[in-house]
Amino acid sequence: MPQRWKILAVLTFARASMGYQFQSIAAVTPFISADLALDKAQLGWLIGIYLLPGVAIALPGGLLGARYGDKRVALLGLALMAVGGLWLALAGSALEANAARIVGGTGAVLLNVLFTKMVADWFEGRERVLAMSGLVNAWPIGIGIALFAVGPLGEAAGWQVAIASTAAFAACGFAAVLAWYRPPAAPTQPAATSVGLGALTAREWRLLCVASLPWLVYNAAYQILVSFLPSFFLENGLSIAGSGAVTALNTLLIVVSVQAGGIILKRATRPDLVCHAAILGWCATVLLLSGASHPLLWIVLGGLIAGLPAGAFVSLPAEFLRPETRAAGMGVFYTIYYLGCAFLPGAAGLLYDASGSARATLWMAALLAFACVPTLILFRWALRRA
């Protein structure tokens, strides 16, 4: 196996710990809500606050990676995730739980920014979209594992043990990256003459602001969906284990579709049309699912098409960023992404409280997913003008 694919496998495994840790709260919702006295809005905030550090940390994280080395900063991120997971397992109040989630989320931000840049350094051209699809897949893989494992573990041993398992996963990722990651050779990764924001041109700044939007709304839709689908199924009579299993089925199908999307988009003559069609189909399945009629059908169909555009969306900055500006550029890209994704799950929780039903959160997810279409069109227009 070529070295770059081995590197991708290591980074994908380590990044899966992010999805696992993010979803751990939703997987043990009844237990943690009862012990920490959380209402639905507070629960949504506890889920979303994991992404809040990205608003302040994503840009400095990219710059730190450029200055001190991508691997060192990524390892720091995995260490913070392990600390945050252990702290949350020991939390005795909502305030302490929020603080622990911020620590873990800070580590996840560093991981997200640096891993995306590291894969962009190792891969070029259309092969990069396929590689990014593999890296992106780590998020739903981690979420799927959490949906299958964390809920039953929480029922059997307590939510504290289930949450502590997220720290163990991050520690395993730390060991894998430490042992096996190597930076690419110098010809693939030219030395940057500047590592600050000054390296970005005005053109790159403008395009980054637009390129971040499809990735932002796509991920916000997905995060809201997987966070509140278990509650939706509980409302419709499923058990905790059953709700987690059905949501996990959707997530695992998304894993398949993300990788299939990388292969399809690599060969497609008009990849944007594939993205538009997949998004519109996904929106339709979510709206039909919200009617609670034939839910398994819409779960399966939605999962099979929802992941197709993921690799294309996360690869948009690589279409115009120069190798020497990737670190700073990815920092800006993820700052905008986190700014939206940190608050939208909390807004979904408020919508849940106001409406009294998780159905409203599915409608919100469908609306956000639909926004991928006009934002991708806007990016192509901006890229042509630039």
mmCIF file of C-alpha atoms in Angstrom, residues 130 133-134 137 253-267 274 304 307-309:
data_model
loop_
_atom_site.group_PDB
_atom_site.id
_atom_site.type_symbol
_atom_site.label_atom_id
_atom_site.label_comp_id
_atom_site.label_asym_id
_atom_site.label_seq_id
_atom_site.Cartn_x
_atom_site.Cartn_y
_atom_site.Cartn_z
ATOM 1 C CA LEU A 130 -11.480 10.562 -2.681
ATOM 2 C CA SER A 133 -14.114 11.442 1.585
ATOM 3 C CA GLY A 134 -12.218 8.844 3.582
ATOM 4 C CA ASN A 137 -16.038 9.343 6.899
ATOM 5 C CA LEU A 253 -25.208 3.986 5.507
ATOM 6 C CA ILE A 254 -23.888 7.551 5.332
ATOM 7 C CA VAL A 255 -20.400 6.125 5.856
ATOM 8 C CA VAL A 256 -20.925 3.969 2.760
ATOM 9 C CA SER A 257 -22.339 6.865 0.735
ATOM 10 C CA VAL A 258 -19.495 9.230 1.689
ATOM 11 C CA GLN A 259 -16.947 6.794 0.288
ATOM 12 C CA ALA A 260 -19.126 6.046 -2.737
ATOM 13 C CA GLY A 261 -19.409 9.793 -3.268
ATOM 14 C CA GLY A 262 -15.635 10.122 -3.384
ATOM 15 C CA ILE A 263 -15.460 7.484 -6.140
ATOM 16 C CA ILE A 264 -18.418 8.918 -8.091
ATOM 17 C CA LEU A 265 -17.221 12.525 -7.881
ATOM 18 C CA LYS A 266 -13.714 11.513 -8.946
ATOM 19 C CA ARG A 267 -15.174 10.188 -12.224
ATOM 20 C CA VAL A 274 -24.308 15.053 -8.332
ATOM 21 C CA LEU A 304 -27.509 6.093 1.017
ATOM 22 C CA GLY A 307 -22.938 11.368 2.265
ATOM 23 C CA LEU A 308 -22.304 11.687 -1.479
ATOM 24 C CA PRO A 309 -21.298 15.412 -1.474
#
